[in-house]
mmCIF file of C-alpha atoms and ligand atoms in Angstrom:
data_model
loop_
_atom_site.group_PDB
_atom_site.id
_atom_site.type_symbol
_atom_site.label_atom_id
_atom_site.label_comp_id
_atom_site.label_asym_id
_atom_site.label_seq_id
_atom_site.Cartn_x
_atom_site.Cartn_y
_atom_site.Cartn_z
ATOM 1 C CA UNK X 28 -2.960 -10.516 -7.544
ATOM 2 C CA UNK X 29 -0.121 -10.476 -8.589
ATOM 3 C CA UNK X 30 2.503 -7.481 -8.741
ATOM 4 C CA UNK X 31 4.493 -8.380 -11.582
ATOM 5 C CA UNK X 32 1.277 -8.632 -13.810
ATOM 6 C CA UNK X 33 -0.044 -5.477 -13.160
ATOM 7 C CA UNK X 34 3.221 -3.157 -14.823
ATOM 8 C CA UNK X 35 2.897 -4.036 -17.874
ATOM 9 C CA UNK X 36 3.097 -1.876 -19.993
ATOM 10 C CA UNK X 37 -0.422 -0.624 -20.762
ATOM 11 C CA UNK X 38 -0.877 0.495 -17.118
ATOM 12 C CA UNK X 39 2.267 2.405 -16.497
ATOM 13 C CA UNK X 40 1.225 4.021 -19.754
ATOM 14 C CA UNK X 41 -2.486 4.291 -18.040
ATOM 15 C CA UNK X 42 -2.259 5.293 -13.961
ATOM 16 C CA UNK X 43 0.427 7.834 -13.339
ATOM 17 C CA UNK X 44 1.389 6.702 -9.999
ATOM 18 C CA UNK X 45 2.840 3.629 -12.833
ATOM 19 C CA UNK X 46 3.999 5.576 -14.921
ATOM 20 C CA UNK X 47 5.518 8.492 -12.481
ATOM 21 C CA UNK X 48 6.921 5.803 -10.080
ATOM 22 C CA UNK X 49 10.491 6.886 -9.364
ATOM 23 C CA UNK X 50 12.907 3.528 -10.928
ATOM 24 C CA UNK X 51 15.898 4.998 -9.067
ATOM 25 C CA UNK X 52 16.099 5.774 -5.325
ATOM 26 C CA UNK X 53 17.560 9.501 -6.757
ATOM 27 C CA UNK X 54 14.347 10.242 -7.959
ATOM 28 C CA UNK X 55 12.120 9.257 -4.632
ATOM 29 C CA UNK X 56 10.766 12.485 -2.908
ATOM 30 C CA UNK X 57 11.029 13.641 0.675
ATOM 31 C CA UNK X 58 12.515 10.766 1.907
ATOM 32 C CA UNK X 59 15.877 12.294 2.237
ATOM 33 C CA UNK X 60 17.565 10.559 5.296
ATOM 34 C CA UNK X 61 16.420 7.298 4.416
ATOM 35 C CA UNK X 62 17.665 7.265 0.893
ATOM 36 C CA UNK X 63 20.850 8.406 1.935
ATOM 37 C CA UNK X 64 20.983 5.934 4.557
ATOM 38 C CA UNK X 65 20.928 3.291 1.871
ATOM 39 C CA UNK X 66 22.803 4.214 -0.274
ATOM 40 C CA UNK X 67 25.517 3.832 2.429
ATOM 41 C CA UNK X 68 24.476 0.155 3.414
ATOM 42 C CA UNK X 69 25.202 -0.043 -0.430
ATOM 43 C CA UNK X 70 28.590 0.732 -0.651
ATOM 44 C CA UNK X 71 28.957 -2.503 0.359
ATOM 45 C CA UNK X 72 25.925 -4.761 -0.691
ATOM 46 C CA UNK X 73 27.330 -7.717 0.016
ATOM 47 C CA UNK X 74 27.298 -7.152 3.755
ATOM 48 C CA UNK X 75 23.570 -5.643 3.314
ATOM 49 C CA UNK X 76 21.033 -6.097 6.257
ATOM 50 C CA UNK X 77 17.486 -6.977 6.300
ATOM 51 C CA UNK X 78 15.898 -4.183 5.714
ATOM 52 C CA UNK X 79 12.276 -3.684 7.176
ATOM 53 C CA UNK X 80 10.245 -0.117 5.694
ATOM 54 C CA UNK X 81 7.017 1.446 7.880
ATOM 55 C CA UNK X 82 4.563 4.347 7.557
ATOM 56 C CA UNK X 83 1.612 5.166 6.480
ATOM 57 C CA UNK X 84 0.031 4.382 2.936
ATOM 58 C CA UNK X 85 1.847 6.046 -1.101
ATOM 59 C CA UNK X 86 5.339 7.375 0.246
ATOM 60 C CA UNK X 87 7.346 5.523 -1.336
ATOM 61 C CA UNK X 88 8.245 2.346 0.214
ATOM 62 C CA UNK X 89 7.645 -0.504 -2.433
ATOM 63 C CA UNK X 90 8.919 2.513 -4.898
ATOM 64 C CA UNK X 91 12.239 1.982 -2.659
ATOM 65 C CA UNK X 92 12.361 -1.184 -2.508
ATOM 66 C CA UNK X 93 12.118 -1.617 -6.121
ATOM 67 C CA UNK X 94 13.809 0.473 -6.435
ATOM 68 C CA UNK X 95 17.482 -0.788 -4.315
ATOM 69 C CA UNK X 96 16.799 -3.773 -5.877
ATOM 70 C CA UNK X 97 17.101 -3.094 -9.121
ATOM 71 C CA UNK X 98 20.491 -0.913 -7.882
ATOM 72 C CA UNK X 99 21.986 -3.835 -6.194
ATOM 73 C CA UNK X 100 21.146 -6.684 -8.710
ATOM 74 C CA UNK X 101 21.505 -4.702 -11.078
ATOM 75 C CA UNK X 102 19.931 -5.984 -14.360
ATOM 76 C CA UNK X 103 19.163 -8.688 -13.444
ATOM 77 C CA UNK X 104 17.153 -7.794 -10.826
ATOM 78 C CA UNK X 105 14.022 -8.853 -11.361
ATOM 79 C CA UNK X 106 14.768 -12.575 -12.146
ATOM 80 C CA UNK X 107 15.942 -11.615 -8.491
ATOM 81 C CA UNK X 108 13.863 -10.609 -6.773
ATOM 82 C CA UNK X 109 10.343 -11.997 -5.259
ATOM 83 C CA UNK X 110 7.856 -9.261 -4.829
ATOM 84 C CA UNK X 111 5.576 -10.723 -2.555
ATOM 85 C CA UNK X 112 2.094 -9.473 -0.829
ATOM 86 C CA UNK X 113 1.746 -11.661 1.766
ATOM 87 C CA UNK X 114 -1.692 -10.267 2.485
ATOM 88 C CA UNK X 115 -2.737 -12.228 -0.485
ATOM 89 C CA UNK X 116 -0.388 -15.224 0.323
ATOM 90 C CA UNK X 117 -2.050 -15.139 3.860
ATOM 91 C CA UNK X 118 0.906 -17.428 4.847
ATOM 92 C CA UNK X 119 4.571 -18.402 4.042
ATOM 93 C CA UNK X 120 4.582 -21.249 1.603
ATOM 94 C CA UNK X 121 4.992 -19.372 -1.079
ATOM 95 C CA UNK X 122 8.362 -17.584 0.760
ATOM 96 C CA UNK X 123 9.510 -20.741 2.136
ATOM 97 C CA UNK X 124 9.423 -22.697 -1.865
ATOM 98 C CA UNK X 125 10.576 -19.607 -3.114
ATOM 99 C CA UNK X 126 13.447 -19.335 -0.516
ATOM 100 C CA UNK X 127 14.444 -23.158 -1.127
ATOM 101 C CA UNK X 128 14.258 -22.296 -4.355
ATOM 102 C CA UNK X 129 16.167 -19.375 -4.716
ATOM 103 C CA UNK X 130 19.247 -21.283 -2.431
ATOM 104 C CA UNK X 131 19.607 -24.358 -4.946
ATOM 105 C CA UNK X 132 20.058 -21.246 -7.833
ATOM 106 C CA UNK X 133 22.574 -19.940 -5.639
ATOM 107 C CA UNK X 134 23.765 -22.683 -5.982
ATOM 108 C CA UNK X 135 24.506 -23.772 -9.179
ATOM 109 C CA UNK X 136 25.181 -19.541 -10.473
ATOM 110 C CA UNK X 137 27.876 -19.291 -7.498
ATOM 111 C CA UNK X 138 29.849 -22.656 -9.201
ATOM 112 C CA UNK X 139 28.967 -20.635 -13.051
ATOM 113 C CA UNK X 140 29.687 -17.453 -12.348
ATOM 114 C CA UNK X 141 32.248 -15.723 -9.553
ATOM 115 C CA UNK X 142 30.876 -12.487 -9.979
ATOM 116 C CA UNK X 143 27.660 -12.332 -9.280
ATOM 117 C CA UNK X 144 25.782 -10.949 -6.316
ATOM 118 C CA UNK X 145 25.683 -13.898 -4.148
ATOM 119 C CA UNK X 146 21.074 -13.308 -3.050
ATOM 120 C CA UNK X 147 18.448 -12.135 -4.292
ATOM 121 C CA UNK X 148 15.679 -10.328 -2.883
ATOM 122 C CA UNK X 149 12.477 -10.972 -1.336
ATOM 123 C CA UNK X 150 10.191 -7.617 -0.510
ATOM 124 C CA UNK X 151 7.435 -8.860 1.299
ATOM 125 C CA UNK X 152 4.925 -6.104 1.173
ATOM 126 C CA UNK X 153 2.388 -5.655 3.844
ATOM 127 C CA UNK X 154 4.383 -8.097 6.065
ATOM 128 C CA UNK X 155 1.752 -6.290 8.889
ATOM 129 C CA UNK X 156 -1.183 -8.434 7.484
ATOM 130 C CA UNK X 157 0.432 -11.266 8.683
ATOM 131 C CA UNK X 158 -0.468 -13.804 11.640
ATOM 132 C CA UNK X 159 2.086 -13.393 14.253
ATOM 133 C CA UNK X 160 2.677 -17.323 13.948
ATOM 134 C CA UNK X 161 3.449 -17.252 10.169
ATOM 135 C CA UNK X 162 6.046 -14.460 11.278
ATOM 136 C CA UNK X 163 6.994 -16.611 14.123
ATOM 137 C CA UNK X 164 7.948 -19.489 11.460
ATOM 138 C CA UNK X 165 9.099 -16.680 9.129
ATOM 139 C CA UNK X 166 11.414 -15.563 11.751
ATOM 140 C CA UNK X 167 13.471 -19.302 11.480
ATOM 141 C CA UNK X 168 12.819 -18.731 7.807
ATOM 142 C CA UNK X 169 15.144 -15.663 7.648
ATOM 143 C CA UNK X 170 17.542 -16.879 9.437
ATOM 144 C CA UNK X 171 18.101 -20.774 7.519
ATOM 145 C CA UNK X 172 18.271 -18.290 3.960
ATOM 146 C CA UNK X 173 20.784 -16.412 5.582
ATOM 147 C CA UNK X 174 23.257 -16.967 2.713
ATOM 148 C CA UNK X 175 21.031 -16.804 0.030
ATOM 149 C CA UNK X 176 18.376 -14.186 1.158
ATOM 150 C CA UNK X 177 17.428 -10.599 2.023
ATOM 151 C CA UNK X 178 14.733 -9.719 3.045
ATOM 152 C CA UNK X 179 13.038 -6.156 2.657
ATOM 153 C CA UNK X 180 9.510 -6.126 4.388
ATOM 154 C CA UNK X 181 6.912 -3.186 4.512
ATOM 155 C CA UNK X 182 4.492 -2.724 7.024
ATOM 156 C CA UNK X 183 1.961 0.412 7.405
ATOM 157 C CA UNK X 184 2.102 -0.639 11.574
ATOM 158 C CA UNK X 185 5.450 -1.764 13.081
ATOM 159 C CA UNK X 186 4.028 -2.745 16.010
ATOM 160 C CA UNK X 187 2.268 -5.702 14.126
ATOM 161 C CA UNK X 188 5.818 -6.608 13.080
ATOM 162 C CA UNK X 189 6.875 -9.206 15.857
ATOM 163 C CA UNK X 190 9.806 -8.546 17.823
ATOM 164 C CA UNK X 191 12.202 -10.666 16.748
ATOM 165 C CA UNK X 192 12.018 -10.013 13.130
ATOM 166 C CA UNK X 193 11.959 -5.927 13.837
ATOM 167 C CA UNK X 194 15.658 -7.076 15.737
ATOM 168 C CA UNK X 195 17.122 -8.991 12.047
ATOM 169 C CA UNK X 196 16.154 -5.358 10.599
ATOM 170 C CA UNK X 197 17.304 -2.732 10.378
ATOM 171 C CA UNK X 198 14.135 -0.204 9.512
ATOM 172 C CA UNK X 199 13.220 3.215 8.520
ATOM 173 C CA UNK X 200 10.926 4.752 8.799
ATOM 174 C CA UNK X 201 9.103 6.755 5.551
ATOM 175 C CA UNK X 202 7.515 9.829 6.576
ATOM 176 C CA UNK X 203 4.042 11.755 4.747
ATOM 177 C CA UNK X 204 4.920 13.507 2.214
ATOM 178 C CA UNK X 205 4.810 17.354 2.845
ATOM 179 C CA UNK X 206 2.349 19.772 1.136
ATOM 180 C CA UNK X 207 5.190 22.112 -0.787
ATOM 181 C CA UNK X 208 6.759 18.282 -1.637
ATOM 182 C CA UNK X 209 2.662 17.169 -2.513
ATOM 183 C CA UNK X 210 2.192 20.614 -4.947
ATOM 184 C CA UNK X 211 5.330 20.748 -7.245
ATOM 185 C CA UNK X 212 5.533 16.821 -7.738
ATOM 186 C CA UNK X 213 1.380 17.246 -9.069
ATOM 187 C CA UNK X 214 2.585 20.069 -11.251
ATOM 188 C CA UNK X 215 5.550 18.558 -12.503
ATOM 189 C CA UNK X 216 3.302 15.939 -13.546
ATOM 190 C CA UNK X 217 1.023 18.550 -15.404
ATOM 191 C CA UNK X 218 3.579 19.893 -17.200
ATOM 192 C CA UNK X 219 4.864 16.943 -18.299
ATOM 193 C CA UNK X 220 0.596 16.277 -19.808
ATOM 194 C CA UNK X 221 0.653 19.521 -20.364
ATOM 195 C CA UNK X 222 -3.064 19.584 -18.493
ATOM 196 C CA UNK X 223 -3.595 23.351 -17.190
ATOM 197 C CA UNK X 224 -4.451 23.536 -13.490
ATOM 198 C CA UNK X 225 -5.312 26.206 -11.087
ATOM 199 C CA UNK X 226 -2.703 26.566 -8.125
ATOM 200 C CA UNK X 227 -5.434 25.589 -5.462
ATOM 201 C CA UNK X 228 -6.857 23.219 -7.131
ATOM 202 C CA UNK X 229 -3.340 21.491 -5.935
ATOM 203 C CA UNK X 230 -3.422 22.165 -2.443
ATOM 204 C CA UNK X 231 -7.415 21.393 -2.212
ATOM 205 C CA UNK X 232 -5.463 17.494 -3.462
ATOM 206 C CA UNK X 233 -2.961 18.352 -0.709
ATOM 207 C CA UNK X 234 -5.784 19.267 1.946
ATOM 208 C CA UNK X 235 -7.987 15.686 1.029
ATOM 209 C CA UNK X 236 -4.338 13.358 1.196
ATOM 210 C CA UNK X 237 -2.661 14.089 3.846
ATOM 211 C CA UNK X 238 0.743 13.213 2.062
ATOM 212 C CA UNK X 239 -0.624 10.401 0.533
ATOM 213 C CA UNK X 240 1.033 11.124 -2.319
ATOM 214 C CA UNK X 241 -0.946 8.158 -4.810
ATOM 215 C CA UNK X 242 -3.595 8.866 -3.953
ATOM 216 C CA UNK X 243 -2.696 12.456 -4.509
ATOM 217 C CA UNK X 244 -1.687 11.866 -8.241
ATOM 218 C CA UNK X 245 -4.565 9.421 -8.728
ATOM 219 C CA UNK X 246 -7.457 12.241 -8.310
ATOM 220 C CA UNK X 247 -5.178 14.455 -10.400
ATOM 221 C CA UNK X 248 -5.476 12.197 -12.979
ATOM 222 C CA UNK X 249 -9.180 11.528 -12.624
ATOM 223 C CA UNK X 250 -9.550 15.306 -12.087
ATOM 224 C CA UNK X 251 -8.101 15.961 -15.398
ATOM 225 C CA UNK X 252 -9.983 13.643 -17.236
ATOM 226 C CA UNK X 253 -12.813 17.009 -18.699
ATOM 227 C CA UNK X 254 -9.413 19.100 -19.806
ATOM 228 C CA UNK X 255 -7.703 21.822 -16.919
ATOM 229 C CA UNK X 256 -7.641 21.019 -13.476
ATOM 230 C CA UNK X 257 -9.564 23.266 -11.086
ATOM 231 C CA UNK X 258 -10.818 23.293 -7.511
ATOM 232 C CA UNK X 259 -14.835 21.612 -8.422
ATOM 233 C CA UNK X 260 -13.080 18.540 -10.585
ATOM 234 C CA UNK X 261 -11.009 17.810 -7.430
ATOM 235 C CA UNK X 262 -14.046 18.488 -5.455
ATOM 236 C CA UNK X 263 -15.830 15.261 -7.163
ATOM 237 C CA UNK X 264 -12.815 13.781 -8.169
ATOM 238 C CA UNK X 265 -12.606 13.263 -4.523
ATOM 239 C CA UNK X 266 -16.102 12.386 -3.963
ATOM 240 C CA UNK X 267 -15.538 9.300 -6.755
ATOM 241 C CA UNK X 268 -12.968 8.111 -4.999
ATOM 242 C CA UNK X 269 -14.279 8.290 -1.116
ATOM 243 C CA UNK X 270 -17.652 9.368 -0.804
ATOM 244 C CA UNK X 271 -19.523 7.330 -3.677
ATOM 245 C CA UNK X 272 -17.757 4.614 -3.699
ATOM 246 C CA UNK X 273 -18.658 4.083 0.206
ATOM 247 C CA UNK X 274 -22.212 5.081 -0.385
ATOM 248 C CA UNK X 275 -21.887 1.873 -3.158
ATOM 249 C CA UNK X 276 -20.018 -0.173 -0.210
ATOM 250 C CA UNK X 277 -22.554 -0.010 1.980
ATOM 251 C CA UNK X 278 -25.723 -0.234 -0.024
ATOM 252 C CA UNK X 279 -24.105 -3.649 -0.874
ATOM 253 C CA UNK X 280 -23.484 -4.565 2.512
ATOM 254 C CA UNK X 281 -26.844 -4.011 3.577
ATOM 255 C CA UNK X 282 -28.217 -5.755 0.689
ATOM 256 C CA UNK X 283 -26.225 -8.899 1.925
ATOM 257 C CA UNK X 284 -23.639 -8.833 -0.604
ATOM 258 C CA UNK X 285 -20.688 -9.013 1.676
ATOM 259 C CA UNK X 286 -18.102 -10.771 -0.781
ATOM 260 C CA UNK X 287 -18.722 -7.312 -3.369
ATOM 261 C CA UNK X 288 -19.053 -4.958 -0.532
ATOM 262 C CA UNK X 289 -15.501 -6.502 0.509
ATOM 263 C CA UNK X 290 -13.659 -6.242 -2.498
ATOM 264 C CA UNK X 291 -15.161 -2.559 -3.446
ATOM 265 C CA UNK X 292 -13.747 -1.812 0.601
ATOM 266 C CA UNK X 293 -10.321 -3.263 -0.072
ATOM 267 C CA UNK X 294 -10.387 -1.052 -3.257
ATOM 268 C CA UNK X 295 -10.805 1.653 -1.548
ATOM 269 C CA UNK X 296 -8.500 0.847 1.433
ATOM 270 C CA UNK X 297 -5.537 0.309 -0.569
ATOM 271 C CA UNK X 298 -6.180 2.123 -4.047
ATOM 272 C CA UNK X 299 -7.859 5.491 -3.032
ATOM 273 C CA UNK X 300 -6.201 4.930 -0.059
ATOM 274 C CA UNK X 301 -8.980 6.430 2.175
ATOM 275 C CA UNK X 302 -8.612 5.974 5.601
ATOM 276 C CA UNK X 303 -10.477 3.889 7.545
ATOM 277 C CA UNK X 304 -11.857 6.024 10.070
ATOM 278 C CA UNK X 305 -12.723 8.033 6.977
ATOM 279 C CA UNK X 306 -14.616 4.903 6.117
ATOM 280 C CA UNK X 307 -16.520 5.235 9.061
ATOM 281 C CA UNK X 308 -17.156 8.277 9.076
ATOM 282 C CA UNK X 309 -18.779 8.425 5.512
ATOM 283 C CA UNK X 310 -20.076 5.790 6.183
ATOM 284 C CA UNK X 311 -22.562 6.307 8.972
ATOM 285 C CA UNK X 312 -22.545 9.704 7.237
ATOM 286 C CA UNK X 313 -24.417 7.404 5.048
ATOM 287 C CA UNK X 314 -25.809 5.481 6.820
ATOM 288 C CA UNK X 315 -27.971 7.731 8.867
ATOM 289 C CA UNK X 316 -29.236 9.205 5.088
ATOM 290 C CA UNK X 317 -30.432 6.434 3.761
ATOM 291 C CA UNK X 318 -33.438 6.292 6.120
ATOM 292 C CA UNK X 319 -33.207 3.224 7.620
ATOM 293 C CA UNK X 320 -35.203 1.443 10.139
ATOM 294 C CA UNK X 321 -33.514 0.245 13.413
ATOM 295 C CA UNK X 322 -30.739 3.297 13.557
ATOM 296 C CA UNK X 323 -30.209 2.721 17.074
ATOM 297 C CA UNK X 324 -28.099 -0.668 16.902
ATOM 298 C CA UNK X 325 -26.496 1.185 13.529
ATOM 299 C CA UNK X 326 -24.654 3.688 15.381
ATOM 300 C CA UNK X 327 -23.676 1.348 18.267
ATOM 301 C CA UNK X 328 -22.268 -0.151 15.963
ATOM 302 C CA UNK X 329 -20.553 2.286 14.629
ATOM 303 C CA UNK X 330 -19.671 3.282 17.962
ATOM 304 C CA UNK X 331 -17.724 0.070 18.865
ATOM 305 C CA UNK X 332 -15.918 -0.122 15.823
ATOM 306 C CA UNK X 333 -14.764 3.132 15.574
ATOM 307 C CA UNK X 334 -13.376 2.359 19.245
ATOM 308 C CA UNK X 335 -11.176 -1.138 17.840
ATOM 309 C CA UNK X 336 -9.893 0.763 15.570
ATOM 310 C CA UNK X 337 -8.793 3.928 17.784
ATOM 311 C CA UNK X 338 -7.535 1.770 19.677
ATOM 312 C CA UNK X 339 -5.168 -0.577 17.409
ATOM 313 C CA UNK X 340 -7.220 -3.198 15.642
ATOM 314 C CA UNK X 341 -6.663 -4.550 12.573
ATOM 315 C CA UNK X 342 -8.271 -2.029 10.044
ATOM 316 C CA UNK X 343 -9.429 -4.138 7.098
ATOM 317 C CA UNK X 344 -11.213 -6.762 9.547
ATOM 318 C CA UNK X 345 -12.840 -4.702 11.183
ATOM 319 C CA UNK X 346 -14.054 -3.117 8.480
ATOM 320 C CA UNK X 347 -14.510 -6.463 6.810
ATOM 321 C CA UNK X 348 -16.508 -7.529 10.160
ATOM 322 C CA UNK X 349 -18.320 -4.050 10.085
ATOM 323 C CA UNK X 350 -19.311 -5.153 6.891
ATOM 324 C CA UNK X 351 -21.036 -8.703 7.033
ATOM 325 C CA UNK X 352 -22.196 -7.333 10.284
ATOM 326 C CA UNK X 353 -24.358 -4.770 8.308
ATOM 327 C CA UNK X 354 -25.631 -7.684 5.914
ATOM 328 C CA UNK X 355 -26.905 -10.226 8.910
ATOM 329 C CA UNK X 356 -29.056 -6.966 10.416
ATOM 330 C CA UNK X 357 -31.008 -7.349 8.338
ATOM 331 C CA UNK X 358 -32.355 -4.062 7.863
ATOM 332 C CA UNK X 359 -35.628 -2.539 6.464
ATOM 333 C CA UNK X 360 -35.529 1.334 5.028
ATOM 334 C CA UNK X 361 -38.462 2.746 6.292
ATOM 335 C CA UNK X 362 -38.806 4.996 2.611
ATOM 336 C CA UNK X 363 -39.189 2.611 -0.932
ATOM 337 C CA UNK X 364 -36.330 3.923 -2.050
HETATM 338 N N1 ADP U 414 8.137 9.626 -2.257
HETATM 339 C C1 ADP U 414 8.155 9.684 -3.204
HETATM 340 N N2 ADP U 414 8.162 9.871 -4.630
HETATM 341 C C2 ADP U 414 8.581 9.811 -5.255
HETATM 342 N N3 ADP U 414 7.193 9.054 -5.664
HETATM 343 C C3 ADP U 414 6.210 8.466 -5.399
HETATM 344 C C4 ADP U 414 6.523 8.788 -3.254
HETATM 345 N N4 ADP U 414 5.900 8.369 -2.320
HETATM 346 C C5 ADP U 414 4.235 8.134 -3.574
HETATM 347 N N5 ADP U 414 4.903 8.056 -4.729
HETATM 348 C C6 ADP U 414 4.094 7.516 -5.731
HETATM 349 O O1 ADP U 414 3.090 7.185 -5.345
HETATM 350 C C7 ADP U 414 3.364 5.954 -5.814
HETATM 351 C C8 ADP U 414 2.588 4.823 -5.085
HETATM 352 O O2 ADP U 414 3.757 4.427 -4.098
HETATM 353 P P1 ADP U 414 4.924 3.933 -3.347
HETATM 354 O O3 ADP U 414 5.660 3.547 -2.938
HETATM 355 O O4 ADP U 414 3.686 1.696 -3.334
HETATM 356 O O5 ADP U 414 4.084 3.582 -2.208
HETATM 357 P P2 ADP U 414 3.789 2.764 -0.724
HETATM 358 O O6 ADP U 414 4.316 1.563 -1.004
HETATM 359 O O7 ADP U 414 3.822 3.349 0.682
HETATM 360 O O8 ADP U 414 2.020 2.732 -0.179
HETATM 361 C C9 ADP U 414 4.463 5.747 -7.010
HETATM 362 O O9 ADP U 414 4.020 4.862 -8.178
HETATM 363 C C10 ADP U 414 5.038 7.009 -7.002
HETATM 364 O O10 ADP U 414 3.920 7.742 -8.222
HETATM 365 MG MG1 MG U 415 3.547 0.213 -0.780
#
């Protein structure tokens, strides 16, 4: 999926998460220390180090990286920033090619335009999805391209980034957005969209999303579809974004439609921000509701995956394996529906 393709006017009109995505650092909520730290670095933009942003989903890491690119590169920021999703590319070929490209453009422009920033920016989102081999290769690219390229790595789990990369970056740890800030932000959106809301409903959104602002805004938007935002609409929006989708995923997996179920799983994890442990919890409930044969085998399987996740195994890989295994088990329902 190409992120720049998603950033057409339409998406930003339709999706509030895009419509309300900050475009400069001062609009970023909550991450005050980080913003101050970054602004200090901006005092000497030519000495900017590589950066590593880490923290939970939906709290402003990617947005901050984009704001920073804007601020450093000015009008040409789009041209001079490469935003890559490490999990899509599954490799570093693309990074290597782009770095080379950047380097050759750089030689030209350095001769021609004196004032231009002496580097371009590569934002490598979901860097913790890369294998450690790929990260090791990347480390070499970072070293070789330090004249032309600054990297901003983004990850959920710092421990999944190899040490040599960590040590070449200034690390910023993003924190979850606290309740008052989430509720305050949702209120601003409601006012702007001229939507009436019940304050309790906004707190309910926070209870469910636990500081994930992207997920909070998505739930608010879907709850507002029928007018006022109240607790029961929030409840059903949460149901739509979470439980119902999980039930659909499990059914697809049981029908051995692995690819479809995996795509929906990714959507659930990354678009709706459902956590992997919540996924298993609801999957467990769903499987019991389905009244299947051979429940004991499924139960021990769920327990196994739960254990692996709590030990820091890679969630996306584990859950995909879980779905594949469900399909292979060929479990039959006891009842006809
Ligand atoms: N700290 C924040 N300040 C303002 N908006 C935020 C913040 N964090 C998340 N958002 C909202 O959520 C969306 C997703 O944020 P993003 O930066 O992509 O999160 P992350 O990269 O941490 O998963 C943004 O488009 C914005 O609407
Ligand atoms: Mg992000």
